[in-house]
Amino acid sequence: MSTTNQESWARYGQIQLDRGYLPPVPEQIRWGFWDGVGPGDEVLGPLAGRLVLDIGSGPGHHAVHLARAHGALVDATELSPTQHERAVHQFGDERGVRFVLGNVVDHLSQAAPYEVAYAIGTLACADPHYLLPALRDGLIAGAPLVFSVLHTNLHDQGPSSAVTPRQEIIRIRGQEPIPVQMWVLTSQLWEDLLVDYGFRVEAIDLLQAPEAGNPVVVQLIRARRASRT
């Protein structure tokens, strides 16, 4: 993750700490921004007793949901110290969840291989050439990797066919927008990158805003770690 992104997510987390805000533990994972749009937990497959990696876990509510509802054993990794603080403050004693502060690539280099990995909007905040090889090496053969990423933003700007980041913004009501760098890529480019780095892509869905006039589209990408050779 870039220095800009580290600072931006630390700022975001501090604002939410100051507000005392923590999102509720959901009944289902929401891969986009809207309730009732797209699939839920089922895309991750069976989770009971499985070692699961949450990439960019934020305040930890998704990891807690998977542990409570499905009996998953979740390592919730987060680079932002303020986001990590939010999670530990609220859920530090949660059974089945371990909160890990630090770079997920560094973590994967020393962790036991995971059986499932997922990211909700966060995987696009790091260069895929940097992150995808680490995920490949950190998952067992056949493990699902499921993640959502931005496809089209509020300004109706669609994805790029080049592996280069662009500036997007984090919006918090009543606050100045926070800039972040994101790799907003076409579905075909995501598929090509995943295949190049040892994954098999099973499905890519485009999740669209339910209200008329909202151009935002989110990609939900379902891949699987290919068999090791």
JSON list of C-alpha atoms in Angstrom, two decimals:
[
{"chain": "A", "resi": 1, "resn": "MET", "atom": "CA", "xyz": [0.00, 0.00, 0.00]},
{"chain": "A", "resi": 2, "resn": "SER", "atom": "CA", "xyz": [1.27, 3.47, -0.86]},
{"chain": "A", "resi": 3, "resn": "THR", "atom": "CA", "xyz": [2.26, 6.01, 1.78]},
{"chain": "A", "resi": 4, "resn": "THR", "atom": "CA", "xyz": [-0.71, 8.11, 0.68]},
{"chain": "A", "resi": 5, "resn": "ASN", "atom": "CA", "xyz": [-3.08, 5.24, 1.35]},
{"chain": "A", "resi": 6, "resn": "GLN", "atom": "CA", "xyz": [-1.54, 4.45, 4.74]},
{"chain": "A", "resi": 7, "resn": "GLU", "atom": "CA", "xyz": [-2.00, 8.05, 5.81]},
{"chain": "A", "resi": 8, "resn": "SER", "atom": "CA", "xyz": [-5.50, 8.26, 4.34]},
{"chain": "A", "resi": 9, "resn": "TRP", "atom": "CA", "xyz": [-6.81, 5.15, 6.08]},
{"chain": "A", "resi": 10, "resn": "ALA", "atom": "CA", "xyz": [-5.16, 6.20, 9.34]},
{"chain": "A", "resi": 11, "resn": "ARG", "atom": "CA", "xyz": [-6.96, 9.53, 9.02]},
{"chain": "A", "resi": 12, "resn": "TYR", "atom": "CA", "xyz": [-10.24, 7.80, 8.21]},
{"chain": "A", "resi": 13, "resn": "GLY", "atom": "CA", "xyz": [-9.91, 5.54, 11.24]},
{"chain": "A", "resi": 14, "resn": "GLN", "atom": "CA", "xyz": [-9.12, 8.47, 13.53]},
{"chain": "A", "resi": 15, "resn": "ILE", "atom": "CA", "xyz": [-12.21, 10.35, 12.36]},
{"chain": "A", "resi": 16, "resn": "GLN", "atom": "CA", "xyz": [-14.35, 7.31, 13.13]},
{"chain": "A", "resi": 17, "resn": "LEU", "atom": "CA", "xyz": [-12.67, 6.85, 16.52]},
{"chain": "A", "resi": 18, "resn": "ASP", "atom": "CA", "xyz": [-13.39, 10.49, 17.34]},
{"chain": "A", "resi": 19, "resn": "ARG", "atom": "CA", "xyz": [-17.02, 10.03, 16.28]},
{"chain": "A", "resi": 20, "resn": "GLY", "atom": "CA", "xyz": [-17.32, 6.82, 18.30]},
{"chain": "A", "resi": 21, "resn": "TYR", "atom": "CA", "xyz": [-18.72, 5.10, 15.24]},
{"chain": "A", "resi": 22, "resn": "LEU", "atom": "CA", "xyz": [-18.52, 1.36, 14.62]},
{"chain": "A", "resi": 23, "resn": "PRO", "atom": "CA", "xyz": [-20.61, -0.36, 11.95]},
{"chain": "A", "resi": 24, "resn": "PRO", "atom": "CA", "xyz": [-22.85, -3.15, 13.26]},
{"chain": "A", "resi": 25, "resn": "VAL", "atom": "CA", "xyz": [-21.90, -6.77, 12.80]},
{"chain": "A", "resi": 26, "resn": "PRO", "atom": "CA", "xyz": [-23.84, -7.71, 9.65]},
{"chain": "A", "resi": 27, "resn": "GLU", "atom": "CA", "xyz": [-26.18, -10.64, 9.12]},
{"chain": "A", "resi": 28, "resn": "GLN", "atom": "CA", "xyz": [-24.62, -11.18, 5.68]},
{"chain": "A", "resi": 29, "resn": "ILE", "atom": "CA", "xyz": [-21.52, -9.85, 3.98]},
{"chain": "A", "resi": 30, "resn": "ARG", "atom": "CA", "xyz": [-22.35, -6.95, 1.68]},
{"chain": "A", "resi": 31, "resn": "TRP", "atom": "CA", "xyz": [-19.78, -6.91, -1.13]},
{"chain": "A", "resi": 32, "resn": "GLY", "atom": "CA", "xyz": [-20.87, -3.57, -2.55]},
{"chain": "A", "resi": 33, "resn": "PHE", "atom": "CA", "xyz": [-22.33, -0.48, -0.94]},
{"chain": "A", "resi": 34, "resn": "TRP", "atom": "CA", "xyz": [-25.97, -1.53, -0.93]},
{"chain": "A", "resi": 35, "resn": "ASP", "atom": "CA", "xyz": [-28.09, -4.01, 1.01]},
{"chain": "A", "resi": 36, "resn": "GLY", "atom": "CA", "xyz": [-29.71, -6.75, -1.03]},
{"chain": "A", "resi": 37, "resn": "VAL", "atom": "CA", "xyz": [-27.47, -6.34, -4.09]},
{"chain": "A", "resi": 38, "resn": "GLY", "atom": "CA", "xyz": [-25.49, -9.41, -5.07]},
{"chain": "A", "resi": 39, "resn": "PRO", "atom": "CA", "xyz": [-24.69, -12.58, -3.15]},
{"chain": "A", "resi": 40, "resn": "GLY", "atom": "CA", "xyz": [-23.66, -12.89, 0.48]},
{"chain": "A", "resi": 41, "resn": "ASP", "atom": "CA", "xyz": [-21.51, -15.22, 2.57]},
{"chain": "A", "resi": 42, "resn": "GLU", "atom": "CA", "xyz": [-22.25, -18.25, 0.39]},
{"chain": "A", "resi": 43, "resn": "VAL", "atom": "CA", "xyz": [-19.64, -17.26, -2.21]},
{"chain": "A", "resi": 44, "resn": "LEU", "atom": "CA", "xyz": [-16.92, -18.07, 0.33]},
{"chain": "A", "resi": 45, "resn": "GLY", "atom": "CA", "xyz": [-17.96, -21.72, 0.57]},
{"chain": "A", "resi": 46, "resn": "PRO", "atom": "CA", "xyz": [-17.90, -23.76, 3.79]},
{"chain": "A", "resi": 47, "resn": "LEU", "atom": "CA", "xyz": [-16.23, -21.87, 6.62]},
{"chain": "A", "resi": 48, "resn": "ALA", "atom": "CA", "xyz": [-16.65, -23.91, 9.81]},
{"chain": "A", "resi": 49, "resn": "GLY", "atom": "CA", "xyz": [-13.24, -24.51, 11.33]},
{"chain": "A", "resi": 50, "resn": "ARG", "atom": "CA", "xyz": [-11.44, -23.08, 8.32]},
{"chain": "A", "resi": 51, "resn": "LEU", "atom": "CA", "xyz": [-8.54, -20.64, 8.55]},
{"chain": "A", "resi": 52, "resn": "VAL", "atom": "CA", "xyz": [-9.71, -17.44, 6.83]},
{"chain": "A", "resi": 53, "resn": "LEU", "atom": "CA", "xyz": [-7.76, -14.33, 5.85]},
{"chain": "A", "resi": 54, "resn": "ASP", "atom": "CA", "xyz": [-9.55, -10.95, 5.93]},
{"chain": "A", "resi": 55, "resn": "ILE", "atom": "CA", "xyz": [-7.49, -8.52, 3.82]},
{"chain": "A", "resi": 56, "resn": "GLY", "atom": "CA", "xyz": [-7.88, -4.97, 5.10]},
{"chain": "A", "resi": 57, "resn": "SER", "atom": "CA", "xyz": [-10.35, -5.79, 7.83]},
{"chain": "A", "resi": 58, "resn": "GLY", "atom": "CA", "xyz": [-11.05, -2.23, 9.00]},
{"chain": "A", "resi": 59, "resn": "PRO", "atom": "CA", "xyz": [-13.13, -2.17, 12.21]},
{"chain": "A", "resi": 60, "resn": "GLY", "atom": "CA", "xyz": [-13.44, -5.97, 12.16]},
{"chain": "A", "resi": 61, "resn": "HIS", "atom": "CA", "xyz": [-17.20, -6.38, 11.83]},
{"chain": "A", "resi": 62, "resn": "HIS", "atom": "CA", "xyz": [-17.05, -8.71, 8.83]},
{"chain": "A", "resi": 63, "resn": "ALA", "atom": "CA", "xyz": [-14.49, -10.99, 10.46]},
{"chain": "A", "resi": 64, "resn": "VAL", "atom": "CA", "xyz": [-16.61, -11.15, 13.61]},
{"chain": "A", "resi": 65, "resn": "HIS", "atom": "CA", "xyz": [-19.69, -12.02, 11.56]},
{"chain": "A", "resi": 66, "resn": "LEU", "atom": "CA", "xyz": [-17.94, -14.96, 9.87]},
{"chain": "A", "resi": 67, "resn": "ALA", "atom": "CA", "xyz": [-16.64, -16.27, 13.19]},
{"chain": "A", "resi": 68, "resn": "ARG", "atom": "CA", "xyz": [-20.02, -15.98, 14.93]},
{"chain": "A", "resi": 69, "resn": "ALA", "atom": "CA", "xyz": [-22.27, -17.14, 12.11]},
{"chain": "A", "resi": 70, "resn": "HIS", "atom": "CA", "xyz": [-20.10, -19.79, 10.48]},
{"chain": "A", "resi": 71, "resn": "GLY", "atom": "CA", "xyz": [-17.47, -20.86, 12.99]},
{"chain": "A", "resi": 72, "resn": "ALA", "atom": "CA", "xyz": [-14.62, -19.52, 10.84]},
{"chain": "A", "resi": 73, "resn": "LEU", "atom": "CA", "xyz": [-11.17, -18.91, 12.31]},
{"chain": "A", "resi": 74, "resn": "VAL", "atom": "CA", "xyz": [-10.37, -15.45, 10.96]},
{"chain": "A", "resi": 75, "resn": "ASP", "atom": "CA", "xyz": [-7.10, -13.56, 10.89]},
{"chain": "A", "resi": 76, "resn": "ALA", "atom": "CA", "xyz": [-8.21, -9.96, 10.34]},
{"chain": "A", "resi": 77, "resn": "THR", "atom": "CA", "xyz": [-5.25, -8.05, 8.89]},
{"chain": "A", "resi": 78, "resn": "GLU", "atom": "CA", "xyz": [-5.16, -4.26, 8.86]},
{"chain": "A", "resi": 79, "resn": "LEU", "atom": "CA", "xyz": [-2.37, -1.80, 8.06]},
{"chain": "A", "resi": 80, "resn": "SER", "atom": "CA", "xyz": [-4.00, 1.30, 9.56]},
{"chain": "A", "resi": 81, "resn": "PRO", "atom": "CA", "xyz": [-3.30, 1.57, 13.30]},
{"chain": "A", "resi": 82, "resn": "THR", "atom": "CA", "xyz": [-6.47, 3.58, 13.90]},
{"chain": "A", "resi": 83, "resn": "GLN", "atom": "CA", "xyz": [-8.64, 1.05, 12.08]},
{"chain": "A", "resi": 84, "resn": "HIS", "atom": "CA", "xyz": [-6.95, -1.74, 14.05]},
{"chain": "A", "resi": 85, "resn": "GLU", "atom": "CA", "xyz": [-7.59, 0.20, 17.26]},
{"chain": "A", "resi": 86, "resn": "ARG", "atom": "CA", "xyz": [-11.31, 0.40, 16.43]},
{"chain": "A", "resi": 87, "resn": "ALA", "atom": "CA", "xyz": [-11.47, -3.35, 15.93]},
{"chain": "A", "resi": 88, "resn": "VAL", "atom": "CA", "xyz": [-9.52, -4.34, 19.02]},
{"chain": "A", "resi": 89, "resn": "HIS", "atom": "CA", "xyz": [-11.39, -1.91, 21.24]},
{"chain": "A", "resi": 90, "resn": "GLN", "atom": "CA", "xyz": [-14.75, -3.40, 20.29]},
{"chain": "A", "resi": 91, "resn": "PHE", "atom": "CA", "xyz": [-13.93, -7.02, 19.49]},
{"chain": "A", "resi": 92, "resn": "GLY", "atom": "CA", "xyz": [-10.54, -7.72, 21.06]},
{"chain": "A", "resi": 93, "resn": "ASP", "atom": "CA", "xyz": [-11.85, -10.72, 23.02]},
{"chain": "A", "resi": 94, "resn": "GLU", "atom": "CA", "xyz": [-13.94, -12.16, 20.19]},
{"chain": "A", "resi": 95, "resn": "ARG", "atom": "CA", "xyz": [-13.61, -15.91, 19.95]},
{"chain": "A", "resi": 96, "resn": "GLY", "atom": "CA", "xyz": [-12.39, -17.14, 16.57]},
{"chain": "A", "resi": 97, "resn": "VAL", "atom": "CA", "xyz": [-10.92, -13.80, 15.46]},
{"chain": "A", "resi": 98, "resn": "ARG", "atom": "CA", "xyz": [-7.31, -12.66, 15.65]},
{"chain": "A", "resi": 99, "resn": "PHE", "atom": "CA", "xyz": [-6.62, -9.02, 14.81]},
{"chain": "A", "resi": 100, "resn": "VAL", "atom": "CA", "xyz": [-3.27, -8.50, 13.07]},
{"chain": "A", "resi": 101, "resn": "LEU", "atom": "CA", "xyz": [-1.78, -5.03, 12.66]},
{"chain": "A", "resi": 102, "resn": "GLY", "atom": "CA", "xyz": [0.61, -4.79, 9.74]},
{"chain": "A", "resi": 103, "resn": "ASN", "atom": "CA", "xyz": [1.25, -5.32, 6.06]},
{"chain": "A", "resi": 104, "resn": "VAL", "atom": "CA", "xyz": [-0.64, -8.36, 4.79]},
{"chain": "A", "resi": 105, "resn": "VAL", "atom": "CA", "xyz": [2.23, -9.30, 2.47]},
{"chain": "A", "resi": 106, "resn": "ASP", "atom": "CA", "xyz": [4.66, -9.40, 5.40]},
{"chain": "A", "resi": 107, "resn": "HIS", "atom": "CA", "xyz": [2.10, -11.35, 7.40]},
{"chain": "A", "resi": 108, "resn": "LEU", "atom": "CA", "xyz": [1.63, -13.94, 4.66]},
{"chain": "A", "resi": 109, "resn": "SER", "atom": "CA", "xyz": [5.37, -14.55, 4.47]},
{"chain": "A", "resi": 110, "resn": "GLN", "atom": "CA", "xyz": [5.32, -16.06, 7.96]},
{"chain": "A", "resi": 111, "resn": "ALA", "atom": "CA", "xyz": [1.74, -17.29, 8.46]},
{"chain": "A", "resi": 112, "resn": "ALA", "atom": "CA", "xyz": [0.40, -20.80, 7.96]},
{"chain": "A", "resi": 113, "resn": "PRO", "atom": "CA", "xyz": [-1.37, -21.19, 4.58]},
{"chain": "A", "resi": 114, "resn": "TYR", "atom": "CA", "xyz": [-4.97, -20.03, 4.56]},
{"chain": "A", "resi": 115, "resn": "GLU", "atom": "CA", "xyz": [-7.99, -21.99, 3.37]},
{"chain": "A", "resi": 116, "resn": "VAL", "atom": "CA", "xyz": [-10.08, -18.96, 2.38]},
{"chain": "A", "resi": 117, "resn": "ALA", "atom": "CA", "xyz": [-9.26, -15.30, 1.69]},
{"chain": "A", "resi": 118, "resn": "TYR", "atom": "CA", "xyz": [-11.50, -12.32, 1.06]},
{"chain": "A", "resi": 119, "resn": "ALA", "atom": "CA", "xyz": [-11.43, -8.53, 0.79]},
{"chain": "A", "resi": 120, "resn": "ILE", "atom": "CA", "xyz": [-14.29, -6.05, 0.69]},
{"chain": "A", "resi": 121, "resn": "GLY", "atom": "CA", "xyz": [-13.21, -3.05, -1.35]},
{"chain": "A", "resi": 122, "resn": "THR", "atom": "CA", "xyz": [-9.66, -3.09, 0.01]},
{"chain": "A", "resi": 123, "resn": "LEU", "atom": "CA", "xyz": [-7.67, -5.27, -2.36]},
{"chain": "A", "resi": 124, "resn": "ALA", "atom": "CA", "xyz": [-7.60, -2.48, -4.98]},
{"chain": "A", "resi": 125, "resn": "CYS", "atom": "CA", "xyz": [-5.64, -0.26, -2.58]},
{"chain": "A", "resi": 126, "resn": "ALA", "atom": "CA", "xyz": [-2.39, -2.15, -3.30]},
{"chain": "A", "resi": 127, "resn": "ASP", "atom": "CA", "xyz": [-0.50, -2.87, -6.51]},
{"chain": "A", "resi": 128, "resn": "PRO", "atom": "CA", "xyz": [-1.75, -6.27, -7.73]},
{"chain": "A", "resi": 129, "resn": "HIS", "atom": "CA", "xyz": [1.78, -7.14, -8.91]},
{"chain": "A", "resi": 130, "resn": "TYR", "atom": "CA", "xyz": [2.81, -6.83, -5.26]},
{"chain": "A", "resi": 131, "resn": "LEU", "atom": "CA", "xyz": [-0.19, -8.38, -3.55]},
{"chain": "A", "resi": 132, "resn": "LEU", "atom": "CA", "xyz": [-1.32, -11.26, -5.78]},
{"chain": "A", "resi": 133, "resn": "PRO", "atom": "CA", "xyz": [1.94, -13.28, -5.63]},
{"chain": "A", "resi": 134, "resn": "ALA", "atom": "CA", "xyz": [1.85, -13.12, -1.83]},
{"chain": "A", "resi": 135, "resn": "LEU", "atom": "CA", "xyz": [-1.76, -14.30, -1.79]},
{"chain": "A", "resi": 136, "resn": "ARG", "atom": "CA", "xyz": [-0.93, -17.14, -4.16]},
{"chain": "A", "resi": 137, "resn": "ASP", "atom": "CA", "xyz": [1.88, -18.31, -1.91]},
{"chain": "A", "resi": 138, "resn": "GLY", "atom": "CA", "xyz": [-0.21, -17.81, 1.23]},
{"chain": "A", "resi": 139, "resn": "LEU", "atom": "CA", "xyz": [-3.20, -19.96, 0.21]},
{"chain": "A", "resi": 140, "resn": "ILE", "atom": "CA", "xyz": [-3.57, -23.70, -0.01]},
{"chain": "A", "resi": 141, "resn": "ALA", "atom": "CA", "xyz": [-4.32, -25.22, -3.42]},
{"chain": "A", "resi": 142, "resn": "GLY", "atom": "CA", "xyz": [-7.99, -24.82, -4.24]},
{"chain": "A", "resi": 143, "resn": "ALA", "atom": "CA", "xyz": [-8.59, -22.07, -1.67]},
{"chain": "A", "resi": 144, "resn": "PRO", "atom": "CA", "xyz": [-11.13, -19.44, -2.72]},
{"chain": "A", "resi": 145, "resn": "LEU", "atom": "CA", "xyz": [-10.09, -15.81, -3.05]},
{"chain": "A", "resi": 146, "resn": "VAL", "atom": "CA", "xyz": [-13.17, -13.59, -3.19]},
{"chain": "A", "resi": 147, "resn": "PHE", "atom": "CA", "xyz": [-12.96, -9.81, -3.35]},
{"chain": "A", "resi": 148, "resn": "SER", "atom": "CA", "xyz": [-14.90, -6.75, -4.39]},
{"chain": "A", "resi": 149, "resn": "VAL", "atom": "CA", "xyz": [-13.32, -3.73, -6.09]},
{"chain": "A", "resi": 150, "resn": "LEU", "atom": "CA", "xyz": [-14.53, -0.50, -7.59]},
{"chain": "A", "resi": 151, "resn": "HIS", "atom": "CA", "xyz": [-15.50, -0.65, -11.30]},
{"chain": "A", "resi": 152, "resn": "THR", "atom": "CA", "xyz": [-17.21, 2.70, -11.99]},
{"chain": "A", "resi": 153, "resn": "ASN", "atom": "CA", "xyz": [-17.12, 5.67, -9.62]},
{"chain": "A", "resi": 154, "resn": "LEU", "atom": "CA", "xyz": [-19.59, 8.41, -8.71]},
{"chain": "A", "resi": 155, "resn": "HIS", "atom": "CA", "xyz": [-18.36, 10.50, -11.64]},
{"chain": "A", "resi": 156, "resn": "ASP", "atom": "CA", "xyz": [-19.20, 7.66, -14.06]},
{"chain": "A", "resi": 157, "resn": "GLN", "atom": "CA", "xyz": [-15.48, 7.06, -14.65]},
{"chain": "A", "resi": 158, "resn": "GLY", "atom": "CA", "xyz": [-15.01, 3.44, -15.64]},
{"chain": "A", "resi": 159, "resn": "PRO", "atom": "CA", "xyz": [-12.07, 1.07, -15.11]},
{"chain": "A", "resi": 160, "resn": "SER", "atom": "CA", "xyz": [-8.64, 1.22, -16.71]},
{"chain": "A", "resi": 161, "resn": "SER", "atom": "CA", "xyz": [-7.04, -1.37, -19.01]},
{"chain": "A", "resi": 162, "resn": "ALA", "atom": "CA", "xyz": [-3.59, -0.52, -17.60]},
{"chain": "A", "resi": 163, "resn": "VAL", "atom": "CA", "xyz": [-2.20, -1.60, -14.23]},
{"chain": "A", "resi": 164, "resn": "THR", "atom": "CA", "xyz": [-1.81, 1.91, -12.87]},
{"chain": "A", "resi": 165, "resn": "PRO", "atom": "CA", "xyz": [-3.43, 3.55, -9.84]},
{"chain": "A", "resi": 166, "resn": "ARG", "atom": "CA", "xyz": [-5.65, 6.60, -9.89]},
{"chain": "A", "resi": 167, "resn": "GLN", "atom": "CA", "xyz": [-7.03, 8.89, -7.21]},
{"chain": "A", "resi": 168, "resn": "GLU", "atom": "CA", "xyz": [-10.39, 8.07, -5.70]},
{"chain": "A", "resi": 169, "resn": "ILE", "atom": "CA", "xyz": [-11.92, 9.53, -2.55]},
{"chain": "A", "resi": 170, "resn": "ILE", "atom": "CA", "xyz": [-13.34, 8.27, 0.73]},
{"chain": "A", "resi": 171, "resn": "ARG", "atom": "CA", "xyz": [-16.48, 10.15, 1.70]},
{"chain": "A", "resi": 172, "resn": "ILE", "atom": "CA", "xyz": [-17.57, 10.75, 5.29]},
{"chain": "A", "resi": 173, "resn": "ARG", "atom": "CA", "xyz": [-20.60, 12.91, 5.91]},
{"chain": "A", "resi": 174, "resn": "GLY", "atom": "CA", "xyz": [-19.59, 16.29, 7.30]},
{"chain": "A", "resi": 175, "resn": "GLN", "atom": "CA", "xyz": [-15.89, 15.77, 6.56]},
{"chain": "A", "resi": 176, "resn": "GLU", "atom": "CA", "xyz": [-13.54, 16.74, 3.76]},
{"chain": "A", "resi": 177, "resn": "PRO", "atom": "CA", "xyz": [-13.13, 13.88, 1.25]},
{"chain": "A", "resi": 178, "resn": "ILE", "atom": "CA", "xyz": [-10.03, 11.76, 1.86]},
{"chain": "A", "resi": 179, "resn": "PRO", "atom": "CA", "xyz": [-7.92, 10.91, -1.22]},
{"chain": "A", "resi": 180, "resn": "VAL", "atom": "CA", "xyz": [-6.81, 7.34, -1.83]},
{"chain": "A", "resi": 181, "resn": "GLN", "atom": "CA", "xyz": [-4.90, 5.62, -4.60]},
{"chain": "A", "resi": 182, "resn": "MET", "atom": "CA", "xyz": [-6.77, 2.68, -6.17]},
{"chain": "A", "resi": 183, "resn": "TRP", "atom": "CA", "xyz": [-6.14, 0.21, -8.95]},
{"chain": "A", "resi": 184, "resn": "VAL", "atom": "CA", "xyz": [-9.51, 0.44, -10.74]},
{"chain": "A", "resi": 185, "resn": "LEU", "atom": "CA", "xyz": [-9.13, -2.17, -13.48]},
{"chain": "A", "resi": 186, "resn": "THR", "atom": "CA", "xyz": [-11.31, -3.80, -16.09]},
{"chain": "A", "resi": 187, "resn": "SER", "atom": "CA", "xyz": [-12.72, -7.25, -15.39]},
{"chain": "A", "resi": 188, "resn": "GLN", "atom": "CA", "xyz": [-10.57, -8.72, -18.15]},
{"chain": "A", "resi": 189, "resn": "LEU", "atom": "CA", "xyz": [-7.42, -7.19, -16.69]},
{"chain": "A", "resi": 190, "resn": "TRP", "atom": "CA", "xyz": [-8.23, -8.52, -13.22]},
{"chain": "A", "resi": 191, "resn": "GLU", "atom": "CA", "xyz": [-8.79, -11.96, -14.73]},
{"chain": "A", "resi": 192, "resn": "ASP", "atom": "CA", "xyz": [-5.52, -11.82, -16.68]},
{"chain": "A", "resi": 193, "resn": "LEU", "atom": "CA", "xyz": [-3.58, -10.78, -13.57]},
{"chain": "A", "resi": 194, "resn": "LEU", "atom": "CA", "xyz": [-5.13, -13.49, -11.43]},
{"chain": "A", "resi": 195, "resn": "VAL", "atom": "CA", "xyz": [-4.39, -16.18, -14.00]},
{"chain": "A", "resi": 196, "resn": "ASP", "atom": "CA", "xyz": [-0.82, -14.94, -14.43]},
{"chain": "A", "resi": 197, "resn": "TYR", "atom": "CA", "xyz": [-0.30, -15.23, -10.68]},
{"chain": "A", "resi": 198, "resn": "GLY", "atom": "CA", "xyz": [-1.68, -18.73, -10.24]},
{"chain": "A", "resi": 199, "resn": "PHE", "atom": "CA", "xyz": [-5.42, -18.35, -9.76]},
{"chain": "A", "resi": 200, "resn": "ARG", "atom": "CA", "xyz": [-8.41, -19.71, -11.64]},
{"chain": "A", "resi": 201, "resn": "VAL", "atom": "CA", "xyz": [-11.21, -17.18, -12.08]},
{"chain": "A", "resi": 202, "resn": "GLU", "atom": "CA", "xyz": [-14.67, -18.67, -11.55]},
{"chain": "A", "resi": 203, "resn": "ALA", "atom": "CA", "xyz": [-16.95, -15.64, -11.86]},
{"chain": "A", "resi": 204, "resn": "ILE", "atom": "CA", "xyz": [-16.94, -11.85, -12.10]},
{"chain": "A", "resi": 205, "resn": "ASP", "atom": "CA", "xyz": [-20.20, -10.09, -11.30]},
{"chain": "A", "resi": 206, "resn": "LEU", "atom": "CA", "xyz": [-20.98, -6.40, -11.69]},
{"chain": "A", "resi": 207, "resn": "LEU", "atom": "CA", "xyz": [-23.01, -5.09, -8.76]},
{"chain": "A", "resi": 208, "resn": "GLN", "atom": "CA", "xyz": [-24.96, -1.97, -9.66]},
{"chain": "A", "resi": 209, "resn": "ALA", "atom": "CA", "xyz": [-26.50, 0.69, -7.46]},
{"chain": "A", "resi": 210, "resn": "PRO", "atom": "CA", "xyz": [-30.23, 0.03, -6.99]},
{"chain": "A", "resi": 211, "resn": "GLU", "atom": "CA", "xyz": [-31.28, 3.68, -7.25]},
{"chain": "A", "resi": 212, "resn": "ALA", "atom": "CA", "xyz": [-31.72, 5.41, -10.60]},
{"chain": "A", "resi": 213, "resn": "GLY", "atom": "CA", "xyz": [-29.03, 7.92, -11.52]},
{"chain": "A", "resi": 214, "resn": "ASN", "atom": "CA", "xyz": [-26.28, 6.40, -9.39]},
{"chain": "A", "resi": 215, "resn": "PRO", "atom": "CA", "xyz": [-23.48, 5.31, -11.76]},
{"chain": "A", "resi": 216, "resn": "VAL", "atom": "CA", "xyz": [-21.43, 3.40, -9.17]},
{"chain": "A", "resi": 217, "resn": "VAL", "atom": "CA", "xyz": [-20.62, -0.20, -10.09]},
{"chain": "A", "resi": 218, "resn": "VAL", "atom": "CA", "xyz": [-18.65, -2.70, -8.01]},
{"chain": "A", "resi": 219, "resn": "GLN", "atom": "CA", "xyz": [-16.97, -5.85, -9.31]},
{"chain": "A", "resi": 220, "resn": "LEU", "atom": "CA", "xyz": [-17.26, -9.05, -7.29]},
{"chain": "A", "resi": 221, "resn": "ILE", "atom": "CA", "xyz": [-14.49, -11.42, -8.32]},
{"chain": "A", "resi": 222, "resn": "ARG", "atom": "CA", "xyz": [-14.48, -15.08, -7.37]},
{"chain": "A", "resi": 223, "resn": "ALA", "atom": "CA", "xyz": [-11.20, -16.91, -7.94]},
{"chain": "A", "resi": 224, "resn": "ARG", "atom": "CA", "xyz": [-9.48, -20.01, -6.62]},
{"chain": "A", "resi": 225, "resn": "ARG", "atom": "CA", "xyz": [-5.85, -20.82, -5.97]},
{"chain": "A", "resi": 226, "resn": "ALA", "atom": "CA", "xyz": [-4.78, -23.17, -8.74]},
{"chain": "A", "resi": 227, "resn": "SER", "atom": "CA", "xyz": [-3.15, -26.47, -7.89]},
{"chain": "A", "resi": 228, "resn": "ARG", "atom": "CA", "xyz": [0.48, -26.17, -7.04]},
{"chain": "A", "resi": 229, "resn": "THR", "atom": "CA", "xyz": [2.92, -27.67, -9.53]}
]
